[in-house]
Coordinates of C-alpha atoms and ligand atoms in Angstrom, one line a residue:
X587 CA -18.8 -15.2 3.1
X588 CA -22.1 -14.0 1.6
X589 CA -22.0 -10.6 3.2
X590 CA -18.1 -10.6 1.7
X591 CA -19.3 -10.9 -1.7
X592 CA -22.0 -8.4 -1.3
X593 CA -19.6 -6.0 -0.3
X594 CA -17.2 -6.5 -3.6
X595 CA -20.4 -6.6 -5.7
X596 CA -21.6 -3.3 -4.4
X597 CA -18.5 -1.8 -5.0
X598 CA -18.1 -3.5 -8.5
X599 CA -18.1 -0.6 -11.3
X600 CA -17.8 -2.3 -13.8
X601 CA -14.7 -4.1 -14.0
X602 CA -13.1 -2.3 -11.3
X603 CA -13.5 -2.2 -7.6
X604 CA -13.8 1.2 -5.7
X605 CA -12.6 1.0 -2.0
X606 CA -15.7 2.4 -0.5
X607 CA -18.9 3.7 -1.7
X608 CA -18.6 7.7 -1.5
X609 CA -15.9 8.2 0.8
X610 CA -13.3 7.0 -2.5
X611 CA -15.5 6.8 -5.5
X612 CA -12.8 5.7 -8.1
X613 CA -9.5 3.2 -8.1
X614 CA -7.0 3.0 -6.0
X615 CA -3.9 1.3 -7.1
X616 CA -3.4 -0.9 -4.1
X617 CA -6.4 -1.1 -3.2
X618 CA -7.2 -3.1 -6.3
X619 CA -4.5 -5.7 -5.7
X620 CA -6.1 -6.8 -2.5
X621 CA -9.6 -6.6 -4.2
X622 CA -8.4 -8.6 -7.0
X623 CA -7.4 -11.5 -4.0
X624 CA -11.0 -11.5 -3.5
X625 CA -12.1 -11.5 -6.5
X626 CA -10.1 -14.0 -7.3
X627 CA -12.2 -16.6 -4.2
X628 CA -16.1 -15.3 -6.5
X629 CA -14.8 -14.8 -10.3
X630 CA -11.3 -15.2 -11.5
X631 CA -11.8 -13.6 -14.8
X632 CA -12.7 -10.6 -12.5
X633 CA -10.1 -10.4 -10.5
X634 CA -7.8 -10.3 -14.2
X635 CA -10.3 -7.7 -15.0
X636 CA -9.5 -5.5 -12.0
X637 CA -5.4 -5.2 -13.2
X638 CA -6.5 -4.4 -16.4
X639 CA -8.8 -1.8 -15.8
X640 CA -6.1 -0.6 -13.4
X641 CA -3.6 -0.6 -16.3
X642 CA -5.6 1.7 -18.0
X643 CA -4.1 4.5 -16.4
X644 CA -0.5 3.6 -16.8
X645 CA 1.5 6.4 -18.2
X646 CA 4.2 6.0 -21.4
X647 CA 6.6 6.1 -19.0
X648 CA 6.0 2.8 -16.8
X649 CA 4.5 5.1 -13.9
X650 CA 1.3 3.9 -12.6
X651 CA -0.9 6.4 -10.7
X652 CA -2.6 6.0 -7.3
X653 CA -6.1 6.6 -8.7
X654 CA -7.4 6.6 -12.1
X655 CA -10.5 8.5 -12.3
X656 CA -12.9 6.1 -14.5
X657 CA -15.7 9.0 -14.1
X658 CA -16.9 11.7 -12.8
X659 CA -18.0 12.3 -9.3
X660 CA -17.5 15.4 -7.3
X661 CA -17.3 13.4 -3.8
X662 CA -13.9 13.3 -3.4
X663 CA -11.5 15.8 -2.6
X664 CA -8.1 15.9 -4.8
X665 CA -10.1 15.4 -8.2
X666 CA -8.9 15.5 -11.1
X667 CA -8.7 19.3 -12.1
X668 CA -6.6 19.7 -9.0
X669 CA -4.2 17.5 -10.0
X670 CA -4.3 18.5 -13.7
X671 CA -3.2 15.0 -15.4
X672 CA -4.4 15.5 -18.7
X673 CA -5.2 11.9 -19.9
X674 CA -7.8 9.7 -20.6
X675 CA -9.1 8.5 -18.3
X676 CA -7.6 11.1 -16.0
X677 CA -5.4 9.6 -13.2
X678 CA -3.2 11.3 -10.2
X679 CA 0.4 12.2 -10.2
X680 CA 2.1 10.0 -7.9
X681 CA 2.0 6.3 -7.0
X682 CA 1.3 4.0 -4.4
X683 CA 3.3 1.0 -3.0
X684 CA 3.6 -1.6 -5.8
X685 CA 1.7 -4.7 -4.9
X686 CA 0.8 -6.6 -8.3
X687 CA 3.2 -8.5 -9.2
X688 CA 2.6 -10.6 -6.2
X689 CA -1.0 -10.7 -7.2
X690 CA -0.6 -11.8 -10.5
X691 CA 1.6 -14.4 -9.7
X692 CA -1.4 -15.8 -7.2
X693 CA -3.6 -15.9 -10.4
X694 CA -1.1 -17.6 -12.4
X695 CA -0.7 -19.9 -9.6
X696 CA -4.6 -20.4 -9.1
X697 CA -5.5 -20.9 -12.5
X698 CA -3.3 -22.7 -15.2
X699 CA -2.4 -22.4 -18.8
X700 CA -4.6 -19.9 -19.5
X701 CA -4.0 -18.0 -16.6
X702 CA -0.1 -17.8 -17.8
X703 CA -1.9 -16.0 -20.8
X704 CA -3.0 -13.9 -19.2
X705 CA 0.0 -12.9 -17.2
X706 CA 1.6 -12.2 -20.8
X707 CA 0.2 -9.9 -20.8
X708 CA 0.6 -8.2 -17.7
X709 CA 4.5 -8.8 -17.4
X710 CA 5.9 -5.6 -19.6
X711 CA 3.7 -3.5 -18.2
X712 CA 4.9 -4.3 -14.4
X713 CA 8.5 -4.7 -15.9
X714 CA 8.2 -1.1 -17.0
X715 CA 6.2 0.2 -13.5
X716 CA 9.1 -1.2 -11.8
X717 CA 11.6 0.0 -14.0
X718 CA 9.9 3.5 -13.6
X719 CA 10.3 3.2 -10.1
X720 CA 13.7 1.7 -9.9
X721 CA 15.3 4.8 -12.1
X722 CA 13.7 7.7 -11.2
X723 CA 13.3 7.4 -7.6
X724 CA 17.2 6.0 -7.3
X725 CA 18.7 8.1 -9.5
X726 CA 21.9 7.3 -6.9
X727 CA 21.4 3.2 -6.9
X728 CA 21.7 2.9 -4.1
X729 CA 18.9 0.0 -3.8
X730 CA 16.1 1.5 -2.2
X731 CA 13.6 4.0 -3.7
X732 CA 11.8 6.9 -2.6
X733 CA 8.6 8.2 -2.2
X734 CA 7.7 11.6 -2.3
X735 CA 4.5 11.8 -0.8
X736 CA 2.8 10.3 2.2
X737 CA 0.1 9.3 0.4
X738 CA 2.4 7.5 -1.8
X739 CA 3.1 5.3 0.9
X740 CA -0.5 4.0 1.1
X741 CA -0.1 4.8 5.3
X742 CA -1.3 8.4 5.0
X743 CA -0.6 10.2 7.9
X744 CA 1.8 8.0 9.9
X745 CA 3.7 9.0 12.9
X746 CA 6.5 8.2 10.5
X747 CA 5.7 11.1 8.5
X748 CA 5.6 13.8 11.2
X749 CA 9.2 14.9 11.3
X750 CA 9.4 14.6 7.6
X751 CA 6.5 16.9 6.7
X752 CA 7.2 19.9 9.0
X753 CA 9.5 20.5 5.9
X754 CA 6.8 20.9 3.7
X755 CA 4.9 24.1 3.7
X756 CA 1.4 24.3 3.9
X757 CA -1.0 25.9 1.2
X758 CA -4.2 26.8 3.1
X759 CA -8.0 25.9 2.0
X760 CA -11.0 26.1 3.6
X761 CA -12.0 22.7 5.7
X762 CA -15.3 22.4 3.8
X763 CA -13.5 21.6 0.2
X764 CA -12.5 18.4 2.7
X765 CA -14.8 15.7 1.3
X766 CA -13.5 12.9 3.8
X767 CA -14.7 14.2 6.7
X768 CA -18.3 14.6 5.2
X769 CA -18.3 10.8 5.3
X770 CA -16.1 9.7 8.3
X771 CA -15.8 11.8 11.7
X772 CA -13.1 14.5 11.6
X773 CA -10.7 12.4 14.2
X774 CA -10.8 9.5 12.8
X775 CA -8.7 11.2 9.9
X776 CA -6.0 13.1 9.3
X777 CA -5.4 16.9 10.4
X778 CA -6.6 20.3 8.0
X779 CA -2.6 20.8 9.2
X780 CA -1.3 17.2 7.1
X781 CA -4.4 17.9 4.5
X782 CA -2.5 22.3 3.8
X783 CA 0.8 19.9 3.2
X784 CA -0.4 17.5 1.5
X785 CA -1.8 19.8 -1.2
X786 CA 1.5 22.3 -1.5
X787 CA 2.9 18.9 -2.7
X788 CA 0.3 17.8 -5.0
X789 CA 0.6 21.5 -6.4
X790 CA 4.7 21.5 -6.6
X791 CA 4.4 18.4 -8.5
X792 CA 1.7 20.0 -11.3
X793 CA 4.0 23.1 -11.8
X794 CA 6.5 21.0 -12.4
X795 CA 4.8 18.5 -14.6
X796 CA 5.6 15.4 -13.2
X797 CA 8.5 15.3 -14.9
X798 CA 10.1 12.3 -12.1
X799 CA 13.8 14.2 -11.8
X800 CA 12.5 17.2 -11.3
X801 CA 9.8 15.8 -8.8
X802 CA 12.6 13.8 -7.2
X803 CA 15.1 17.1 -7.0
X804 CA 12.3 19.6 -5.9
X805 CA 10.6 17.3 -3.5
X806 CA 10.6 18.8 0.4
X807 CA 9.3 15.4 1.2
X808 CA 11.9 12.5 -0.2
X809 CA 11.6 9.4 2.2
X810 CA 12.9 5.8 1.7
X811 CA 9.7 4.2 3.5
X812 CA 10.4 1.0 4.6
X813 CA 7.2 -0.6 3.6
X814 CA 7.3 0.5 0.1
X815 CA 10.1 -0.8 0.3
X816 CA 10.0 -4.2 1.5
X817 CA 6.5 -4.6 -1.1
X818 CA 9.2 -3.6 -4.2
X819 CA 11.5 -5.6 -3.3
X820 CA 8.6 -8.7 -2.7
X821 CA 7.3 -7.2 -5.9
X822 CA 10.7 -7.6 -7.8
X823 CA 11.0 -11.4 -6.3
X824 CA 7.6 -11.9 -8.0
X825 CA 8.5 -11.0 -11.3
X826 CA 11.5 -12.6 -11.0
X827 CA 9.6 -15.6 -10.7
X828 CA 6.8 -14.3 -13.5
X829 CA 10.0 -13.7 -15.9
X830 CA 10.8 -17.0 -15.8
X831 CA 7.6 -18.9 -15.7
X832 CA 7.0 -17.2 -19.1
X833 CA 10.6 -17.6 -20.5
X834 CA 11.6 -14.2 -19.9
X835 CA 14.7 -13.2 -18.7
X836 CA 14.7 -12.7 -15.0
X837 CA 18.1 -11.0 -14.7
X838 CA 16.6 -7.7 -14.0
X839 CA 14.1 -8.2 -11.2
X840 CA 16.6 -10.6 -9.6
X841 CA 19.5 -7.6 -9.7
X842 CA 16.2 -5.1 -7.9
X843 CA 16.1 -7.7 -5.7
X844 CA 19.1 -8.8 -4.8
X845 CA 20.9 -5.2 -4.4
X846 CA 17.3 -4.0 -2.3
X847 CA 17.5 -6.7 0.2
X848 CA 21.2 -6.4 0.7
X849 CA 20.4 -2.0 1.1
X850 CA 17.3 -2.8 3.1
X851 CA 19.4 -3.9 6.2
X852 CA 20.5 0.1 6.4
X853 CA 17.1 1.2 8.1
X854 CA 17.7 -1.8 10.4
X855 CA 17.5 -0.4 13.9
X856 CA 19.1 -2.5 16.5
X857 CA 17.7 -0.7 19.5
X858 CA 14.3 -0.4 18.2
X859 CA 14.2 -4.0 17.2
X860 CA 12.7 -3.0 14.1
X861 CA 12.9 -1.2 10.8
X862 CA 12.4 2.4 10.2
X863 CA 12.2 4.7 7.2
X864 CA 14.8 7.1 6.4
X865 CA 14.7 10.9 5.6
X866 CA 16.7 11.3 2.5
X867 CA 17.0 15.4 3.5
X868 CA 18.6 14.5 6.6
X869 CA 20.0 11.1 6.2
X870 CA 18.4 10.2 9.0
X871 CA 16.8 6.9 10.3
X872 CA 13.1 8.4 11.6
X873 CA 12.6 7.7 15.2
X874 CA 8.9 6.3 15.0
X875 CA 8.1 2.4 15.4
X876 CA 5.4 1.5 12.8
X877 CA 3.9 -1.5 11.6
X878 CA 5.6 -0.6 7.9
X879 CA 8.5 -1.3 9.7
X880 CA 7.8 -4.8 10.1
X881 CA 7.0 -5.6 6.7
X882 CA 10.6 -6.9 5.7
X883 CA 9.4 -10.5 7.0
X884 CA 8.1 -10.3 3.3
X885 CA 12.0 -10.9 2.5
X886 CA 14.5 -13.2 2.7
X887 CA 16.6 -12.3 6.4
X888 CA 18.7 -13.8 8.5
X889 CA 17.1 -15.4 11.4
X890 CA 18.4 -13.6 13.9
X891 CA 17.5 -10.5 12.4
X892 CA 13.8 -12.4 12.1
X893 CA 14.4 -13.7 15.8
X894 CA 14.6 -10.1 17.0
X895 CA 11.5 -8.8 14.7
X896 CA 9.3 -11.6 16.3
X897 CA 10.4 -10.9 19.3
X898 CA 9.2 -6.8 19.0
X899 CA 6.0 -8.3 17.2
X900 CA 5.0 -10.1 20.3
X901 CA 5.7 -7.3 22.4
X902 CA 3.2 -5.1 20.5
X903 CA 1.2 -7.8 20.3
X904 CA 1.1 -8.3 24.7
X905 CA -0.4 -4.7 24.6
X906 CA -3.2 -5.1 22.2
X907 CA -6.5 -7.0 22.2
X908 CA -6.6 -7.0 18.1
X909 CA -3.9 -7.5 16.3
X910 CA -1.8 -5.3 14.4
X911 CA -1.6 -2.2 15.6
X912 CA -0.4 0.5 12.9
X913 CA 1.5 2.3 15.2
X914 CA 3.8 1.1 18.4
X915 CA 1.2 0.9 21.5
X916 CA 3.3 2.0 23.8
X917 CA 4.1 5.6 22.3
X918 CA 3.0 8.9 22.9
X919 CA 2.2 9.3 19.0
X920 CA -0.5 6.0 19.6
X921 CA -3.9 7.0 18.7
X922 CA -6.1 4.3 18.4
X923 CA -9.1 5.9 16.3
X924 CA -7.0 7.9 14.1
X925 CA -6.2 6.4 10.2
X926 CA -2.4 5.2 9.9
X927 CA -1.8 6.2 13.5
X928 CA -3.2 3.1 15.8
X929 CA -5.8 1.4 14.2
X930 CA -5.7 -1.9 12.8
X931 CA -6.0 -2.2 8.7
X932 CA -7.0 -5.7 7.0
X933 CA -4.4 -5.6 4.1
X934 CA -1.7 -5.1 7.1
X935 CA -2.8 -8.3 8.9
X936 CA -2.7 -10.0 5.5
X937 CA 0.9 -9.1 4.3
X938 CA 2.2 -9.7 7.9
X939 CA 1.0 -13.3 8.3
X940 CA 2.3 -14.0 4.6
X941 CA 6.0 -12.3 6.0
X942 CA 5.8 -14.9 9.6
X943 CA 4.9 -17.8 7.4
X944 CA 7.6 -17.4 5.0
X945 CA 9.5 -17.5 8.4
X946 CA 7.9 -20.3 10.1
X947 CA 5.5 -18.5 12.8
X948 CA 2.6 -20.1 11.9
X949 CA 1.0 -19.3 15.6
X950 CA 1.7 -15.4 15.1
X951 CA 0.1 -15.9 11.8
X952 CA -3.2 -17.5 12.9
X953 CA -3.5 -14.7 15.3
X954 CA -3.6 -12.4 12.8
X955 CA -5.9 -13.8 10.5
X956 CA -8.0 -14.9 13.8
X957 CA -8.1 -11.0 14.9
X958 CA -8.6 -9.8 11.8
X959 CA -12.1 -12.3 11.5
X960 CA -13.3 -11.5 14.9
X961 CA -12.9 -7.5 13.8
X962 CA -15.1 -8.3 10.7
X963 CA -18.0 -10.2 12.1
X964 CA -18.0 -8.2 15.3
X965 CA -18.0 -4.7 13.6
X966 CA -18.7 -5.3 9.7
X967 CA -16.5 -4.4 6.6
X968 CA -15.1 -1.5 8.0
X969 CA -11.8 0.3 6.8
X970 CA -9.6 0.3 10.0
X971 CA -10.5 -0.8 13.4
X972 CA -10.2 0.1 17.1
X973 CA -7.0 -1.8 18.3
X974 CA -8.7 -2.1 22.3
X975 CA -12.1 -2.2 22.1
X976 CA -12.7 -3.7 18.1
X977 CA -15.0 -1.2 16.9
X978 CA -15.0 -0.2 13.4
X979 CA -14.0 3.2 12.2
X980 CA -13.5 5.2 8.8
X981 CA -15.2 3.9 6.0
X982 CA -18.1 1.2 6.0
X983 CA -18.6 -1.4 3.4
X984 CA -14.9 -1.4 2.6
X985 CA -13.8 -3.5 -0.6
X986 CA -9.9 -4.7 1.1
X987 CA -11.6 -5.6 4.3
X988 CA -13.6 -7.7 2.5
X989 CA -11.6 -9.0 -0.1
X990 CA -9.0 -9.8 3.0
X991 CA -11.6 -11.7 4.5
X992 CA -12.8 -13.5 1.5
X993 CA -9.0 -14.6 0.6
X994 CA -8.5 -15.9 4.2
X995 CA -11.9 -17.6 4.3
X996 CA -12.5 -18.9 1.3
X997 CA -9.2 -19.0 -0.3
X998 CA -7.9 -22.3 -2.0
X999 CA -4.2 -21.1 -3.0
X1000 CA -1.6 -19.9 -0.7
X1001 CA -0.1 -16.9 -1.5
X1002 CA 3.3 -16.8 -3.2
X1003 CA 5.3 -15.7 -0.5
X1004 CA 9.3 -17.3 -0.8
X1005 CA 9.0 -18.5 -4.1
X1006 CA 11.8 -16.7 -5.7
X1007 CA 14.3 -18.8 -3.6
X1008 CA 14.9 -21.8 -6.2
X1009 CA 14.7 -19.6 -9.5
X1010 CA 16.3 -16.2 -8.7
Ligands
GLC2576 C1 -6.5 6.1 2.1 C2 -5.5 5.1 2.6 C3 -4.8 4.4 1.4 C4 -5.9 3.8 0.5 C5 -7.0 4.8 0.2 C6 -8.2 4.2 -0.5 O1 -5.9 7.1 1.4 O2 -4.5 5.7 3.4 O3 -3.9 3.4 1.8 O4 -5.3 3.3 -0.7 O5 -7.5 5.4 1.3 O6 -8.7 3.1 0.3

């Protein structure tokens, strides 16, 4: 616990939480929702603090950026003159998956009166994130929204992503402007080949200006991922519940997320047993079995639809030693030292155990949180981990691990998973 803390502390700037020293020297959207859980065991006011720092960076349009850029530093590769965001403080131009609302809710839920102050605060600013999201990446409503970048998805380079991005171009530059592989071994992290693609979007969406239709139009990369997904649509039963704890009106986060959960049984696929994400270019379903695809068990489904994902779960689960690997085992796209591509991720453990208990598979869940412990104090704070042997890879002194850790060790309150049930 103490070595948890020291973690968080070390990473502490001030009010906000970068995700590892050097290696990502600002904030991460995501990222700080999972700090914030730790936080929230040490110093609840810090934990508020973490959203609101993270807030700082939203843009007049509800969007909230996957890094703002508090200060300067030089070690990290996009920075902000490549993406050109002229704001202060400077931020990125796309998003990550929306995981607050659920956090705030925990606070509220945590603390009491004051901590529904608090949440005042926070709830416009999340209504208009979601709203953002909600309109401008389903122009169509159909349901489900779109990302259009893989980093958007907070899973980097998964297999999911392969077929997808061989539609992007690439825009060439030399390895060394990589800073993440000053810190971290080259194979442990995505290909120069992802990195060229990555950057012709990053580019396409500065000449454009962000403007979200044009983004959303011009994108060569416009997926419906299935874990974004399932954490807007966990998101939207949040604030559902949010709205009406503070007297709001709940209708729209209940319509999000009654029309998503309904739409979300399209990437359903039978013979795979679980959900995939789907290619808006091609309308397709994409044939690669991630552990995104098991984050519906966030939602309300029916339980034979849960039966069958529980059933895939424990299949995965026979063929690895530390649970949960981020990519099926058994495929030839496994690689179990490479990022979003094998390895197991704290934050991933966490949401999945939340999704089985909502379900009732409290044994799957306490092997997930049991795994996830044994990875920590065998191997340290580390950013992903070795699904066959346990050893720790990427980053070291990483803020989710240990916030993870921290919530699951020393944490009082469950989380709110299900709560929307009664009120929405
Ligand atoms: C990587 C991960 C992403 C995370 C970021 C900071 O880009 O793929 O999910 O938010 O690092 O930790």
């Amino acid at each position: 616990m103490k070595a948890a803390e020291a973690v968080l502390r070390a990473n502490d700037r001030d009010g906000y939480t970068v995700p590892a020293q050097g290696l990502y020297p600002f904030q991460w959207l995501w990222d700080s929702g999972f700090a914030a859980l730790g936080w929230a065991v040490l110093d609840e006011e810090r934990a508020w603090l973490e959203l609101e720092r993270l807030f700082l960076g939203q843009w007049e349009s509800g969007f909230l950026p996957h890094i703002v850029f508090h200060q300067e530093d030089s070690g990290y590769f996009p920075g902000p003159e490549v993406w050109g965001v002229r704001r202060d403080p400077p931020t990125s131009g796309i998003t990550q998956p929306p995981f607050l609302a659920p956090v705030v809710l925990h606070l509220v839920r945590r603390s009491s009166e004051r901590g529904l102050e608090r949440a005042r605060w926070f709830y416009p600013h999340l209504l208009a994130f979601h709203r953002f999201l909600h309109r401008h990446r389903d122009p169509g409503g159909s349901g489900l929204v779109a990302v259009l970048h893989p980093w958007e998805t907070g899973m980097d380079n998964s297999p999911a992503w392969d077929l997808p991005l061989k539609r992007v171009p690439r825009r060439p530059f030399a390895l060394e402007t990589r800073r993440d592989i000053q810190h971290v071994p080259q194979e442990e992290r995505p290909r120069q080949e992802d990195y060229e693609r990555y950057l012709y979007l990053v580019s396409l969406f500065r000449e454009l200006g962000y403007d979200p239709d044009a983004c959303f139009r011009e994108s060569p990369f416009r997926v419906v991922d299935v874990g974004f997904n399932a954490l807007l649509l966990f998101a939207d039963e949040a604030l559902g519940e949010l709205a009406w704890l503070l007297g709001e009106d709940p209708a729209e986060p209940k319509g999000w997320f009654q029309k998503g959960v309904l739409a979300l049984e399209a990437l359903w696929d039978e013979e795979a047993g679980l959900y995939r994400s789907l290619d808006l270019h091609t309308g397709e379903r994409i044939p690669r079995d991630t552990s995104a695809g098991f984050l519906p068990l966030l939602l309300p489904l029916s339980s034979s639809r849960v039966g069958r994902l529980v059933a895939t779960f424990r299949a995965w689960a026979g063929e690895a030693r530390y649970l949960f690997p981020s990519a099926h085992p058994l495929a030839p796209y496994f690689e179990p030292r490479r990022y979003w591509r094998g390895p197991v991720w704290a934050p991933i453990n966490w949401l999945l155990a939340w999704g089985l208990i909502r379900h009732g598979f409290l044994e799957e869940a306490a092997r997930l949180r049991e795994d996830l412990i044994a990875l920590v104090e065998g191997s340290g704070f580390c950013e992903y981990y070795h699904p066959l042997t346990g050893k720790g890879l990427g980053g070291r002194g990483f803020s989710w691990t240990a916030a993870i850790y921290l919530a699951w060790i020393g944490g009082q309150a469950a989380f709110p998973v299900g709560l929307g049930g009664p009120n929405l």
